[in-house]
Every structure is written in C-alpha cells, then in structure tokens.
Short mmCIF file of C-alpha atoms in Angstrom, two decimals:
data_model
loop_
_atom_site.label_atom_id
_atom_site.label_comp_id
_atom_site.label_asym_id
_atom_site.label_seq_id
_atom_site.Cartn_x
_atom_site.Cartn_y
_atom_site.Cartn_z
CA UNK X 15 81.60 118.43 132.82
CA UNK X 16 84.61 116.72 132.51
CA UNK X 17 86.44 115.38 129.06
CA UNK X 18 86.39 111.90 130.48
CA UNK X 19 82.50 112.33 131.62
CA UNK X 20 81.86 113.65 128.00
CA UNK X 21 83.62 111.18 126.46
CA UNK X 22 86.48 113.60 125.07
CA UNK X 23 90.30 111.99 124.19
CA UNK X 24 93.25 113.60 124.15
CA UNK X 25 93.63 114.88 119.95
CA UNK X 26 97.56 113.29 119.96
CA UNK X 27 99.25 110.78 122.14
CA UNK X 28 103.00 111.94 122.63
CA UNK X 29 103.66 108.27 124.39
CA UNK X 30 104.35 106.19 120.87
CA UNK X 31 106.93 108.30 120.21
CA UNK X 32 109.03 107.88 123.36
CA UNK X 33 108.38 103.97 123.01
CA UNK X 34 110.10 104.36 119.32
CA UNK X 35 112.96 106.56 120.78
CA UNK X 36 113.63 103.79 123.37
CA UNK X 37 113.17 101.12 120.44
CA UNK X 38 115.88 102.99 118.54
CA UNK X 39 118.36 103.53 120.80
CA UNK X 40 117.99 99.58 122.07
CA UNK X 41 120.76 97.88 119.94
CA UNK X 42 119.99 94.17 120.81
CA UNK X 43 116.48 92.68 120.93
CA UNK X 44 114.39 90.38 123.52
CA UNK X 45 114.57 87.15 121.68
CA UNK X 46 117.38 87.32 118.24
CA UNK X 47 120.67 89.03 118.73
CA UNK X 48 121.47 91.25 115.72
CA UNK X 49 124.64 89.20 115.36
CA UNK X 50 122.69 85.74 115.25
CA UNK X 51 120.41 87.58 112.63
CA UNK X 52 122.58 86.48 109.13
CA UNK X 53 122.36 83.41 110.16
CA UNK X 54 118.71 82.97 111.15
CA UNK X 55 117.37 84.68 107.70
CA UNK X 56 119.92 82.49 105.78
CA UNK X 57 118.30 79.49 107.52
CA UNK X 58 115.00 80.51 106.50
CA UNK X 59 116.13 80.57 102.80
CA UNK X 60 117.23 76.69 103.33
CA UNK X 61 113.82 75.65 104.76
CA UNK X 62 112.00 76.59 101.46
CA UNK X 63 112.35 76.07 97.76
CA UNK X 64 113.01 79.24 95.95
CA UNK X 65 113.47 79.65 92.04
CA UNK X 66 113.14 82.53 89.90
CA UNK X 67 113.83 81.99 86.02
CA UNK X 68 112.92 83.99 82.75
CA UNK X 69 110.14 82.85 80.25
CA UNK X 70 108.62 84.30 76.93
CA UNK X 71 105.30 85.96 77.68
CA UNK X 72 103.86 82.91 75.46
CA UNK X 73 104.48 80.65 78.80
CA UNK X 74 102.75 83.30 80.82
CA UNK X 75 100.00 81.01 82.79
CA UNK X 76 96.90 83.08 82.94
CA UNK X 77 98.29 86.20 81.68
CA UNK X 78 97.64 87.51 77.81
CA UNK X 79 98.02 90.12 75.94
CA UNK X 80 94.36 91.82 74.49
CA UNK X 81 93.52 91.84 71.31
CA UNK X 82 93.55 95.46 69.93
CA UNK X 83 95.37 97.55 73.02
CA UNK X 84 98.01 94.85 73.54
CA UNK X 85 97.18 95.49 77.00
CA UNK X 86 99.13 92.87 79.58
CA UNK X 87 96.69 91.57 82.11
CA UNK X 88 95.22 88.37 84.31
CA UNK X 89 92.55 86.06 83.38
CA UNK X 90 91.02 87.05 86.70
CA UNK X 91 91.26 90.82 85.88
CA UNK X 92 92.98 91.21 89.46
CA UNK X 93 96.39 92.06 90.65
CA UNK X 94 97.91 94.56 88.04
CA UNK X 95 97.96 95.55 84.27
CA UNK X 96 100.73 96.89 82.36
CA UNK X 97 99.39 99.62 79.96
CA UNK X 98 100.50 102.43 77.83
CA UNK X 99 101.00 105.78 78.95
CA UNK X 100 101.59 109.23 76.97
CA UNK X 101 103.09 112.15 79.65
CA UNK X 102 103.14 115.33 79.18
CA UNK X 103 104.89 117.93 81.86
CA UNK X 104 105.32 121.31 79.39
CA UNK X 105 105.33 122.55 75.71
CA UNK X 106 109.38 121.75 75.25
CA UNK X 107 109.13 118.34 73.10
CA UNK X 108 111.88 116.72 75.54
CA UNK X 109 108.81 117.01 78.61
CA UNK X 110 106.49 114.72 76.52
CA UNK X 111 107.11 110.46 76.16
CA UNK X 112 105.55 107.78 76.13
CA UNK X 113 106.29 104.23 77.87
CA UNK X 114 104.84 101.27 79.29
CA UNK X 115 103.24 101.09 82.96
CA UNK X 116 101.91 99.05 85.58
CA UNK X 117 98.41 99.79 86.65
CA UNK X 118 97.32 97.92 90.13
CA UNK X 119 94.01 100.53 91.52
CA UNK X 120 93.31 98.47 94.25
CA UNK X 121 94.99 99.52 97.50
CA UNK X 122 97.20 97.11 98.83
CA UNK X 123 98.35 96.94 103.14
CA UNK X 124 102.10 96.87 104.17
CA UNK X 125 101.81 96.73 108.00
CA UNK X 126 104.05 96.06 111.10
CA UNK X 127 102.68 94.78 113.96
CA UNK X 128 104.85 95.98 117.60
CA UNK X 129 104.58 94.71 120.89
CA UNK X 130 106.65 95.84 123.87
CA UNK X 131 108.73 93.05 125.82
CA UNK X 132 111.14 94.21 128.42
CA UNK X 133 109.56 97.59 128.04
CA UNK X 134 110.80 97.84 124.68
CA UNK X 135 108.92 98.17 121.80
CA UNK X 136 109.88 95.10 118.82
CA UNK X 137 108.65 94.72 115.15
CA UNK X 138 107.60 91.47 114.23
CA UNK X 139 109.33 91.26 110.73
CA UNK X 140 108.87 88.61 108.04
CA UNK X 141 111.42 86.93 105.89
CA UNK X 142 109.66 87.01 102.90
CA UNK X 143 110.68 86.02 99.28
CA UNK X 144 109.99 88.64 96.36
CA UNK X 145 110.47 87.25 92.42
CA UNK X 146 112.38 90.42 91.77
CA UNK X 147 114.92 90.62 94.77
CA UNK X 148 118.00 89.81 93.32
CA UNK X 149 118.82 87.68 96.46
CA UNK X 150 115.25 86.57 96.74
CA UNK X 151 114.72 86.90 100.55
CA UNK X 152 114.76 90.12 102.16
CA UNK X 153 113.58 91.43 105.22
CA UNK X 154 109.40 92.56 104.92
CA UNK X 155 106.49 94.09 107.08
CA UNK X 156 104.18 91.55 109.03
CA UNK X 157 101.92 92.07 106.56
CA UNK X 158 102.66 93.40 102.81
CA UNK X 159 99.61 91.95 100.47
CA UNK X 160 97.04 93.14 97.92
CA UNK X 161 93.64 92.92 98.19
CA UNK X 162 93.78 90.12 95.74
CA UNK X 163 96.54 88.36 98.17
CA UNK X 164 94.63 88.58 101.30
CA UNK X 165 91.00 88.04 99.70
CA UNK X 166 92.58 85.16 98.37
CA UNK X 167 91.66 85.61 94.90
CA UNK X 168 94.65 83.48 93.84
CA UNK X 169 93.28 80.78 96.24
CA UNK X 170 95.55 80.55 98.37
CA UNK X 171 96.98 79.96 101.75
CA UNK X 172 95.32 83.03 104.26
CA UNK X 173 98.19 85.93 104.64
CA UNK X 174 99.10 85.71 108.16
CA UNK X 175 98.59 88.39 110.68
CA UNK X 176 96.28 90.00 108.62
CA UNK X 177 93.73 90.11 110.93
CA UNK X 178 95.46 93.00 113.22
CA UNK X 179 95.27 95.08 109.68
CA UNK X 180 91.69 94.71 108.87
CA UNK X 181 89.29 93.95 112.06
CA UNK X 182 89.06 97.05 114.07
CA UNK X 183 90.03 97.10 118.07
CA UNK X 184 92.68 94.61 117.19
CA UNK X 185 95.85 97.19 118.79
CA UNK X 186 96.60 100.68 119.38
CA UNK X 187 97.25 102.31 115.72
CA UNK X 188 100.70 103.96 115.91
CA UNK X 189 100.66 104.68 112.27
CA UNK X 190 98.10 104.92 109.12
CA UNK X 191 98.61 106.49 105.91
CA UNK X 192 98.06 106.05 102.43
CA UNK X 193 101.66 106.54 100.52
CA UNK X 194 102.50 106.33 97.13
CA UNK X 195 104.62 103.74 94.98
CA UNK X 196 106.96 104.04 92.31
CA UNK X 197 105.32 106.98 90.14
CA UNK X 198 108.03 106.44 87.31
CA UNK X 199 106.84 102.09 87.63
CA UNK X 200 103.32 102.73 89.21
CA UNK X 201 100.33 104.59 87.52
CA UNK X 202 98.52 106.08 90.71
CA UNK X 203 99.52 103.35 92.72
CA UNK X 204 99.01 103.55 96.28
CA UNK X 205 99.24 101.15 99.87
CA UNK X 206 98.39 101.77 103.12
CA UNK X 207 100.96 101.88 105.36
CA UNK X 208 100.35 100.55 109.11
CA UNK X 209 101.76 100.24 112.56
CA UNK X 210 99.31 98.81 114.92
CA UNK X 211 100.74 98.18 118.61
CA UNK X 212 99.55 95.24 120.32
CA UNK X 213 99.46 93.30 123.79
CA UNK X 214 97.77 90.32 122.45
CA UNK X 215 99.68 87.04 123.07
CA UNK X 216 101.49 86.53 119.35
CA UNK X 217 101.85 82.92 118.05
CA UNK X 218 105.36 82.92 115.91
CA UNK X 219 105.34 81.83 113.06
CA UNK X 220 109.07 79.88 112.10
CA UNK X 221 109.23 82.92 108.77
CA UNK X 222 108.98 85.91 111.19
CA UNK X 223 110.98 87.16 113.95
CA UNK X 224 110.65 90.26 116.64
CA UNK X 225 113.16 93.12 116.16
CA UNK X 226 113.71 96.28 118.17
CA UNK X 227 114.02 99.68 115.79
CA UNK X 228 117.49 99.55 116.86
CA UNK X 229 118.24 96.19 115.38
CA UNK X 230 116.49 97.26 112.46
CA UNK X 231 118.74 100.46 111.97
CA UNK X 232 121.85 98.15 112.43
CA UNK X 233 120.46 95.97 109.23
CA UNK X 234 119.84 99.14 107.02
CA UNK X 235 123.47 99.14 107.16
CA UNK X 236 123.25 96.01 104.94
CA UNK X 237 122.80 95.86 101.11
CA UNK X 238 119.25 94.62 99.98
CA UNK X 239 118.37 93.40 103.91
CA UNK X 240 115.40 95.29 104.48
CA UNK X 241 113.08 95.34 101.87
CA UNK X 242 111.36 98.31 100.62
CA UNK X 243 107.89 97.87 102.27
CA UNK X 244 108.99 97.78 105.60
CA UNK X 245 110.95 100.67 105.04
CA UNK X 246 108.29 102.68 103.96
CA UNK X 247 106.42 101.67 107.12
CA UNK X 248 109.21 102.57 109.04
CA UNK X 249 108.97 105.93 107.51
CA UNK X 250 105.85 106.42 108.44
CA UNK X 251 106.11 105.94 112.67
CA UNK X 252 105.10 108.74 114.74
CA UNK X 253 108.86 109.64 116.04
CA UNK X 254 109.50 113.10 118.34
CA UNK X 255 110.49 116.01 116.03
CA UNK X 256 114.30 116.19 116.47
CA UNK X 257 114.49 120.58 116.27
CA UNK X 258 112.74 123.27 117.38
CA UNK X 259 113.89 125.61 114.36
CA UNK X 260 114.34 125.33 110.58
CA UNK X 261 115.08 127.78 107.22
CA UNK X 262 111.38 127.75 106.06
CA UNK X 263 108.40 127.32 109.11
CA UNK X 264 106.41 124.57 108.60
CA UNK X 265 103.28 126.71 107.20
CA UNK X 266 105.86 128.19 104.39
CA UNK X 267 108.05 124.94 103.37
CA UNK X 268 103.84 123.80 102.97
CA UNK X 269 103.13 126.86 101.23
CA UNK X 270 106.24 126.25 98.83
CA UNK X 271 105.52 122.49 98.27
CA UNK X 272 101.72 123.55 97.23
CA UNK X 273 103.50 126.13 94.73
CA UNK X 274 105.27 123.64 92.86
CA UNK X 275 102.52 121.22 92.40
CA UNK X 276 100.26 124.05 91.17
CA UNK X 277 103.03 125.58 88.75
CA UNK X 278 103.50 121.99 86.87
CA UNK X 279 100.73 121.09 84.88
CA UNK X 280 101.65 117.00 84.09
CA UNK X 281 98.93 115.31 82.10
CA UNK X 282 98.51 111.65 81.89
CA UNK X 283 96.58 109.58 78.74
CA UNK X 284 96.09 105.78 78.40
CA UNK X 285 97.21 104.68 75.05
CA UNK X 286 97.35 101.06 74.04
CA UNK X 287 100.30 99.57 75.32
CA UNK X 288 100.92 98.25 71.75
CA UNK X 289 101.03 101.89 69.91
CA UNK X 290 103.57 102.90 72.84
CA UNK X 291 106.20 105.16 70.83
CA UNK X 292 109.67 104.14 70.74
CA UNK X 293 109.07 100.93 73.03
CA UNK X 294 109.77 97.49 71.22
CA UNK X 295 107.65 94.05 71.91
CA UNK X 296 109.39 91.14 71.42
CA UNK X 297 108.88 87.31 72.65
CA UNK X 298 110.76 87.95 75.95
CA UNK X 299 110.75 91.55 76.64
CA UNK X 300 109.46 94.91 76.08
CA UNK X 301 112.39 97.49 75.75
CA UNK X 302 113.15 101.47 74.77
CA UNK X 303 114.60 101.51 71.98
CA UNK X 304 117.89 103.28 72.98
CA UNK X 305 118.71 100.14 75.22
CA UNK X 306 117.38 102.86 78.21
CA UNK X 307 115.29 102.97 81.59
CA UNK X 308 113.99 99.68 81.47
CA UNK X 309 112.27 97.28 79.88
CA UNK X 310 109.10 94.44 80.66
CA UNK X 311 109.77 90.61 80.96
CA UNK X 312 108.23 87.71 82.44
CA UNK X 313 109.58 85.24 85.30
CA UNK X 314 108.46 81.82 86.69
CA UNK X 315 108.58 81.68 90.22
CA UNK X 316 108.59 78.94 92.68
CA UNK X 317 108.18 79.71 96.55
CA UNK X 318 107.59 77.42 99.20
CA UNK X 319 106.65 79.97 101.96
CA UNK X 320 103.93 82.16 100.01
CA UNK X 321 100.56 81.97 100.07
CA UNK X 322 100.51 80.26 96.38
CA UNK X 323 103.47 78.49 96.10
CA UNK X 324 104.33 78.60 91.94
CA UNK X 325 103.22 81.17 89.66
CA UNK X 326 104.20 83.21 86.60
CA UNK X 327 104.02 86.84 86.17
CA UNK X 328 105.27 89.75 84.48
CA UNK X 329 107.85 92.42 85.42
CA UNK X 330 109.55 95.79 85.36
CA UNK X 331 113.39 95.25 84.68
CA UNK X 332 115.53 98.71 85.02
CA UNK X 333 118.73 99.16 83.34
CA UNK X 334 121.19 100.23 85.50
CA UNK X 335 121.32 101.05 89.60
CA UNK X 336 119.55 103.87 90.94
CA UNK X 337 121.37 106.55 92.74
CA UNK X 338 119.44 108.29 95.50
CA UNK X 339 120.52 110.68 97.70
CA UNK X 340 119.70 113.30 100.07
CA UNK X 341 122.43 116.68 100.54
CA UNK X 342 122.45 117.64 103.78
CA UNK X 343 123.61 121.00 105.52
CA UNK X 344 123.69 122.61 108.73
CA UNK X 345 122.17 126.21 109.30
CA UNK X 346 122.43 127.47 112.93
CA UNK X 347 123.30 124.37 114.12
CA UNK X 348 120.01 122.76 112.63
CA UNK X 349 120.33 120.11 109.97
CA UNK X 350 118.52 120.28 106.95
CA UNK X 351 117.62 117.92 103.70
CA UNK X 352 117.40 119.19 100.40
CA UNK X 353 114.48 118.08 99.25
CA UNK X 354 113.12 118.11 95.22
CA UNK X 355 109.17 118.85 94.02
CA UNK X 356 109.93 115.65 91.57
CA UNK X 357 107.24 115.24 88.93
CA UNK X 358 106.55 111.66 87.78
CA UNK X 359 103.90 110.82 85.08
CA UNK X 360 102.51 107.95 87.88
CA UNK X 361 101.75 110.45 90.53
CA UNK X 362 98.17 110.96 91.83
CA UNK X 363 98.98 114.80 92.56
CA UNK X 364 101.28 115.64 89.97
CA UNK X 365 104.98 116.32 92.74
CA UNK X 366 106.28 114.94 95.33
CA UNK X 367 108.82 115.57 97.77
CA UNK X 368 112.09 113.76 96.71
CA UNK X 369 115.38 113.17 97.77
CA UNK X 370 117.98 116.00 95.97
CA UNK X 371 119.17 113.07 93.53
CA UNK X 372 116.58 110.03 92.10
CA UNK X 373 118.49 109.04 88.94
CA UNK X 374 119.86 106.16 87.05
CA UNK X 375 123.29 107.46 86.01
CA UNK X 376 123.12 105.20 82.88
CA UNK X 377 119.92 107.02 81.25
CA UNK X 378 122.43 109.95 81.37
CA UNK X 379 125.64 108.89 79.73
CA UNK X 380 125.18 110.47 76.87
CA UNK X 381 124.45 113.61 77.58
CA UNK X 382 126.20 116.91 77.83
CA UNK X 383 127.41 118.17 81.28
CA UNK X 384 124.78 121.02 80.73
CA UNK X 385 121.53 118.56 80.16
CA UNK X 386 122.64 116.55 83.03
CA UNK X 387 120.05 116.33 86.29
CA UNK X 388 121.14 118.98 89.01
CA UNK X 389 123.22 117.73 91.58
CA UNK X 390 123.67 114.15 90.12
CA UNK X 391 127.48 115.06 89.04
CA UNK X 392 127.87 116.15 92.50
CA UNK X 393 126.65 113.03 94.12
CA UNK X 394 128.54 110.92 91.82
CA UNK X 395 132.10 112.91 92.49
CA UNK X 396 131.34 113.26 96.54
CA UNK X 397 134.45 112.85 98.30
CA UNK X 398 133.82 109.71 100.61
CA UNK X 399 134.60 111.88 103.86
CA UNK X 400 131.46 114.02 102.64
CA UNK X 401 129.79 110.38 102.90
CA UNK X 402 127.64 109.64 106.12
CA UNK X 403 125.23 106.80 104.53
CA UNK X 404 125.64 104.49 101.58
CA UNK X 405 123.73 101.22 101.08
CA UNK X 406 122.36 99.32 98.48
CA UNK X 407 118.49 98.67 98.70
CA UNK X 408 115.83 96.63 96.71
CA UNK X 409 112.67 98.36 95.27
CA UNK X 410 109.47 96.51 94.74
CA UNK X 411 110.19 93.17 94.73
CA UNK X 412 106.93 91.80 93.93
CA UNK X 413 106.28 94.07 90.67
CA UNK X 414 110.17 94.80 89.56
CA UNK X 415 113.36 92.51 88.48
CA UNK X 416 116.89 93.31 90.11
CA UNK X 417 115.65 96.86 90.88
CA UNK X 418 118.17 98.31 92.92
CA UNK X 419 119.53 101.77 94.38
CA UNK X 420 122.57 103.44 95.71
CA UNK X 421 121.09 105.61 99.02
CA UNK X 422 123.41 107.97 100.24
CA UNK X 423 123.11 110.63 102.59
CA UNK X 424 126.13 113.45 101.65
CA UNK X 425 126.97 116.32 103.29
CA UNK X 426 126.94 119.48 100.90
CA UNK X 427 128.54 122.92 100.74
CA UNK X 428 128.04 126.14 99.51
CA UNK X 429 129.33 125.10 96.46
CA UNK X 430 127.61 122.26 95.95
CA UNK X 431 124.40 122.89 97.45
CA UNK X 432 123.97 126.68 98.01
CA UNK X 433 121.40 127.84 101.37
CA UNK X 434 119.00 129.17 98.57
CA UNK X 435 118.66 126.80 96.29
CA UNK X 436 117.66 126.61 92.11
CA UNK X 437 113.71 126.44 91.50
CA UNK X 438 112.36 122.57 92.58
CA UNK X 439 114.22 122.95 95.43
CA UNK X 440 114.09 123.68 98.99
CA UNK X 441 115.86 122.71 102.44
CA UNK X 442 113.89 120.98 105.00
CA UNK X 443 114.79 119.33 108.56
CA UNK X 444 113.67 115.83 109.43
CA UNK X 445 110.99 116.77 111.34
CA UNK X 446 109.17 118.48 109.00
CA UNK X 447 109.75 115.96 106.48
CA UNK X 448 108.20 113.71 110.03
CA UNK X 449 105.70 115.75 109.86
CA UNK X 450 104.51 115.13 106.12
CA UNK X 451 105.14 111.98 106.16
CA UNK X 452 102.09 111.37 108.25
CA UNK X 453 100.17 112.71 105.42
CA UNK X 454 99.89 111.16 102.19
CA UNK X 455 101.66 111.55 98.88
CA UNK X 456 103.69 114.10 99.80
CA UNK X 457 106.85 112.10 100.21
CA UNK X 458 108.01 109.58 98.08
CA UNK X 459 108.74 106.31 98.30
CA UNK X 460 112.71 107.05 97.89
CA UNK X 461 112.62 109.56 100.63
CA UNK X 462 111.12 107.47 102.63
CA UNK X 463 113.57 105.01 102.23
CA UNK X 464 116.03 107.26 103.81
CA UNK X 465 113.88 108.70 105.92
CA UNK X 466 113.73 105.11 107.60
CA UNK X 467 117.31 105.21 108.21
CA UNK X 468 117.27 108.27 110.06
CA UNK X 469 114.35 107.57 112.22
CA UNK X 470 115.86 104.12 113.14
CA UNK X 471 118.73 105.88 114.55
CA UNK X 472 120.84 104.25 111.59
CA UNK X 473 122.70 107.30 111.09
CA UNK X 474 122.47 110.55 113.11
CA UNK X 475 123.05 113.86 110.96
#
C-alpha cells in the first residue's frame, strides 16, 4: 500500500525553509518600501493617544497589595503577580538572594502570521504600543496577548488576528514552541511562540503592515524597532541549517548542555514579597538596597490602539543597560557561537543556553577584576573592527520600564575566547543552536534575540 493510500505524511517539510531563505534575501517588500517604513510607524504613533506616567502604588486601580505576604496582585486574580523569591544555586553564601518577581502561569501567544505575495513570503507585523518601551511604539508579532488579553478578561476590544492562533486548520504551522521569558524578571514564565502560513484573503488593519524577512533584518539594524516578541518568533522559524560540520556533533553539544543542567542544583522558594531581604518598599517603588539590578514601580498608561484603552499597572524597572553578546570564531572554516549554560532563579529547568555575555555592567562596578563575569571585560574593551553587530533592543515591554540591551555579535580570539573553553561554556554553530531552538527552553530569550538577526540575514558571520 502506498503512504498516500494509508494516509502517511512526509515527518518534515524542507519547503518553509526555502520560502524563509527567499524572504531573507528579498530586501524590499510587496506593498511598504523599507525606506517609506520610518515614516509609516511614526504616522501610526500620530493617529493614537499615547501616555505613560509614574504613580504611587496607592493610585494603582485594581491592584493591592495582600495583607500578610505583601503580595502585588489584580482584583481579578489574572494577568501577573509580583512575589518574593529566595534562590539558591550552591553552598557559597554569594549563590543564595533573595528579590522580588513577577509570576504570570498562564501561557501567553506571540504569533506571526505569513503569506506569500509575489512568491515571497511577508510577515504581517503590528505597530503596537508597550507601557515600558521607552519610545512607546515598537515593531510586534500579529498577535502577542495573554490569555487574559484575548479571553478578554479586561473586557475589552477582541485581539485581532487571533483567530489564525487558536482555531485549528486556520494555515500551514511553520513554527510552534513553547519558549521561555526573562528567568532573572519571570518566575517560570513561558509563551508560545507561532508562525502559521496562510493563503486566506487578509483584511489590513491601518496598525499592521506586511514585511518580507529581509525588510525585517534591515530594521534590526535600528535601536528599539523591533520589539522583543517578534524577535523571539523570528527565532523560532524553521530556516535551512547553514553547515554541514561543527566542534561538538549535535548528540554531544546535547549531551554537554544536559550535563550542566544536571550538575547545578538551583532551588526556588516563595517567600512573602514583604519579608524579601535587602529589598526596600516605599510609596513609589520597590528597590535593592545597594541602588542595584532593579527595582518595582507603577505607571498609568493611556493607549488609543489597545484592546483597553487606559489602565494602571505595575512594573520591573532595571538599573542600567544590558550588554548581550555572542563571541564568535571560526574553526575549519565553520563559524561557531559561544554559548553559556546560564542559571537563572526563574527558569523552569534550572540552565539555559545563553549568549557568552548577559550582564548589566553597572551591577558590576564595584567589583574586583577577579569577581567580574567571564568575558564581560572583553566585550566591553572589543576593538570596534572585532564588531560585526551592535544595536540597542527593548525587552518586555508590557511587564518592564526602559528595559534595554546592548546586542553585539564580536568576533573573538584565542586570547579572548580560547577553542576549549572554561566550564559553562561551549562553542556551537547556528544551526545547532536552529536546531534547539525548535525545542523549548533550551535557548533563551537573549539568544534568541540574536539569533533573529542572523536568521533574517541581518548580519552574515
């Protein structure tokens, strides 16, 4: 009998990823011209009122703090909580803290929907306002709600597009995998990242707009363009393995990666976020008190394109910019990323694959050279001919304040980034990193950030 008598489909459809290749490598899109793109997004932030502006928790509008554990939370006990957490990675006292954290369980979906026009393969992206984007409106995912958003627990407005997301036989799905948030932000937060292709006619709505991978790469180019949820997507397509070869084969980098999460032994406690040691409540804020990491405040927010137009809420404010990079190296002609088993006390599986530096240069200034994070002086003193990506991105918009990173991608030595590298380390090429990627929580969010840029064709290595 044959497999299309039985029934049988092919396992894996090699097809997507040609259609993203082509996507990539097509600079200028069907219907908006990456030059006329500045312009279009900045019209979109005319058309609507926007307005951010800080408040004491007392003005919070449905949100209290409870009696006994202090615990932040909604009248509605949806969206997200912020808690206390004690961590605990080893026996040396300096691998033990405690800090505030948000807690959000319920799985959230941050999903592009493509369509091919002209043959090529577009991404219809949103221009979407986020509290905690410094410059409001960045570029998002069709789709990028919680289950409270697009039940419509807030009563509001229906999230648009969501449809494709959640009724089955809507597209072909190109991409779908659970991925992890912030684990440093997040406790055990994840979303479920989705591609889904389709040749249904689109209505457009005047917010959203259809770019080709290629356009999209162009933009990463651009500080705090692209928001973080669509670059996570992004991270997630199905694109063609880029080498045949690599340092470790794919069953060993796996076997190394399963090493280091069963060598660290991270536990997690919920303590009242009022008893959190060393953390500070005040009327407007929640801060470490060394001035360090970050700290928990509350906003206002008007928005005239979101599903509820005016709310309050709290947030995560960081001190200082991120720095995240990736080291790359060539070995037989093959290049490689250094990635880092990074333990964070938010994780559901204890590590994650990292990029070589995650850091906040600030939260380090007073330390010795010595007690310094590996490889973060290195970053920091790159020459800029060693420099082949640098951008400023948002994080979470809807859950952090003026969260922002340095991602660089910097070519390394033997010096700098010997072939065999110290324990927590490990080179890997892009397509096994790819590879992972289609699996979840084993690469975080920050790598996937840059792993965006790469598979857009942003920057070639």
């Amino acid at each position: 009998m044959s497999t299309a008598a039985a029934g049988l489909r092919a396992r894996t459809d090699r097809a997507p990823a040609h259609r993203l290749a082509r996507s990539a490598a097509t600079p200028t899109g069907a219907f908006l011209s990456t030059d006329a793109f500045a312009q279009w997004l900045q019209g979109r932030a005319r058309a609507h009122r926007f307005g951010v502006h800080r408040i004491p928790f007392a003005d919070l509008d449905g949100w209290s703090f409870a009696p006994g554990t202090g615990t932040l939370g909604h009248r509605s006990g949806k969206f997200f909580t912020v808690e206390g957490i004690s961590a605990t990675t080893g026996p040396d006292p300096r691998t033990h803290w405690q800090q505030p954290i948000i807690r959000q369980p319920e799985v959230g979906i941050l999903g592009l929907l493509a369509k091919e026009f002209d043959g090529v393969l577009h991404f219809l992206m949103q221009a979407k306002m986020e509290p905690g984007n410094r410059n409001l409106l960045q570029l998002s995912p069709t789709v990028q709600a919680t289950r409270s958003n697009y039940t419509k627990v807030h009563r509001g407005a229906d999230v648009k597009y969501i449809d494709h997301f959640v009724t089955p036989g809507r597209g072909q799905i190109l991409a779908d995998v659970l991925q992890s948030e912030h684990g440093a932000w997040f406790l055990r937060k994840s979303n479920r990242n989705m591609i889904v292709q389709t040749d249904e006619d689109i209505p457009l709505d005047e917010d959203f707009c259809w770019l080709t991978l290629g356009q999209i790469g162009t933009l990463l180019h651009h500080d705090n363009v692209v928001n973080m949820d669509a670059r996570t997507v992004l991270a997630c397509a199905p694109v063609q393995p880029t080498e045949d070869t690599a340092l470790l084969p794919d069953t060993e980098l796996r076997s190394w990666f399963t090493a280091e999460r069963s060598r660290h032994d991270l536990r997690v406690d919920s303590i009242p976020l009022a008893q959190v040691k060393d953390w500070t409540h005040g009327d407007t804020s929640i801060d470490h008190v060394d001035g360090r990491y970050f700290r928990v405040v509350a906003v206002a927010v008007q928005a005239g394109n979101r599903e509820v137009t005016g709310w309050t809420q709290p947030l995560i404010e960081p001190r200082g910019t991120g720095v995240v990079a990736f080291v790359t190296r060539r070995f037989g002609g093959v290049a490689h990323l250094l990635v880092h088993a990074r333990v964070e006390g938010g994780f559901l599986d204890t590590v994650e694959l990292a990029p070589t530096v995650q850091h906040t240069p600030d939260n380090y200034a007073h330390l010795g050279a010595a007690d310094r994070p590996l490889f973060l002086d290195s970053v920091l003193n790159t020459d800029p001919s060693r420099i082949r990506y640098a951008c400023l991105h948002s994080e979470e918009g809807g859950r952090f304040l003026n969260a922002e990173s340095r991602y660089l991608l910097v070519e390394g030595d033997e010096e700098t980034a010997p072939r065999i590298p110290p324990p927590g380390y490990q080179w890997a090429t892009l397509g096994q990193l790819d590879s992972l990627v289609q699996h979840g929580h084993y690469v975080n969010v920050q790598a996937r950030t840059l792993l965006a840029v790469l598979n857009s064709g942003a920057v070639t290595l």
